[in-house]
Amino acid sequence: MAKAPVLEGVASSPSVPLHVVVAGAAGFVGSHLVDRLLAEGHRVTGVDDLITGRRSNLGHLARHPRFRLMEHDISRPFDIEEPIDWVMHLASPASPPKYQQWPIETLEANSFGTHHLLRMAHEHGAKFLLASTSEVYGDPLHHPQQEDDWGNVNCNGPRSMYDEGKRYAEAATMAFHRHHGLPVRIIRIFNTYGPRMDAHDGRIVTNFICQALAGEPLTIFGDGMQTRSLQFVSDLVEGILRYMDCDHCGPMNLGNPVERTVTEIAELIIRLAGSSSTLVYRDLPENDPRRRRPDISRAQEALGWTPVVTAEEGLALTIEAFRRELTPARRRRASSAGELGATASA
């Protein structure tokens, strides 16, 4: 098995180091992005209210000379005095149990929060990146999903606080681009996983890993034939870094086009974890998409980007990270949370 790339990326010496504001810096993806930006020689101001982000994701940066963390809710106004080159908006609950636990906060982060960050970028003459989601496609009418697909979303369903919040954030971003000439980038992130995921986030990779490590049955919602395309976090971060050097405003899909059924993912995790777990089936949640697979031709053409980490490589690294992080008791608690409140969505 080939070794997956180091998560922080390969450090280089940029000719002009940048000051990057990363909202959602303590989150799973945000913390890996911060690592890579620092490895590239840039200075980073992280912003996070720690509702779903974890301070432990940034613990290794406590004394880093080019990083600082502001504990702040981006839905409330704030400013940063020193010059800014980039504002990156990754601040939103992203897993179904979390955004359903924090529905108002999710809507505010993607509406008020997006406006505050857009205005900050505009006032500082900075560039702006929005981390949107494949959920803007809803239960897609076309497969694979292309960026010109307008989506099939239930605007008042149980997932609407996230789906519609991200659709609004995209609209606000493009309004600032068209009206103010703000340089923007919009990425639509497909199912991403890796170390530092919250074991209780309710998504299939975390649920399955925790259940497999606890030796408990893996819970599959629906018949298991719905599909997902899994992207390792280092591939996503590489795509974001390449997008910074591209003038295309987006939206741009960033995901792995290799499609697997949920049952196949469960069986792969059982094998990689060396577990004796079995499979159990439950009813599929409302509005859970049947198929997820990105068309990444735009990113391939504009960025020269294609995911390189296989599911076997990435899942093995993630399983080992969970094995180190979780005690047997925490594995059982996370496994129970997956059984009670998870969906197969991400």
Short mmCIF file of C-alpha atoms in Angstrom, two decimals, residues 133 136-137 142 144-151 167 170 186-190 243 248-255 293-303 305:
data_model
loop_
_atom_site.label_atom_id
_atom_site.label_comp_id
_atom_site.label_asym_id
_atom_site.label_seq_id
_atom_site.Cartn_x
_atom_site.Cartn_y
_atom_site.Cartn_z
CA THR A 133 -20.96 22.03 0.16
CA VAL A 136 -26.47 22.55 -2.26
CA TYR A 137 -27.35 19.89 -4.84
CA HIS A 142 -28.37 14.59 -12.32
CA PRO A 144 -22.59 12.97 -11.32
CA GLN A 145 -23.12 16.44 -9.93
CA GLN A 146 -21.83 19.33 -12.06
CA GLU A 147 -21.44 22.93 -10.91
CA ASP A 148 -24.17 24.18 -13.26
CA ASP A 149 -26.74 21.91 -11.58
CA TRP A 150 -29.19 24.17 -9.67
CA GLY A 151 -30.00 21.48 -7.13
CA ARG A 167 -27.02 28.29 -0.93
CA GLU A 170 -23.07 31.38 -2.27
CA ILE A 186 -16.45 29.18 -4.05
CA ILE A 187 -15.69 25.52 -3.39
CA ARG A 188 -18.33 22.82 -3.03
CA ILE A 189 -16.88 20.23 -0.70
CA PHE A 190 -17.91 16.60 -1.12
CA TYR A 243 -7.47 27.43 -6.05
CA HIS A 248 -11.92 31.31 -11.50
CA CYS A 249 -14.62 32.51 -9.08
CA GLY A 250 -16.41 29.18 -9.05
CA PRO A 251 -18.32 27.36 -7.87
CA MET A 252 -15.88 24.48 -8.09
CA ASN A 253 -16.45 20.92 -6.92
CA LEU A 254 -13.69 19.48 -4.75
CA GLY A 255 -14.27 15.81 -4.07
CA ARG A 293 -20.45 11.81 -6.79
CA PRO A 294 -18.74 14.99 -7.99
CA ASP A 295 -17.89 15.88 -11.54
CA ILE A 296 -14.42 17.37 -10.98
CA SER A 297 -13.56 18.19 -14.59
CA ARG A 298 -13.62 21.93 -13.82
CA ALA A 299 -11.06 21.55 -11.02
CA GLN A 300 -8.95 19.22 -13.16
CA GLU A 301 -8.84 21.75 -15.99
CA ALA A 302 -8.47 24.94 -13.93
CA LEU A 303 -6.26 23.66 -11.12
CA TRP A 305 -6.00 18.86 -9.41
#
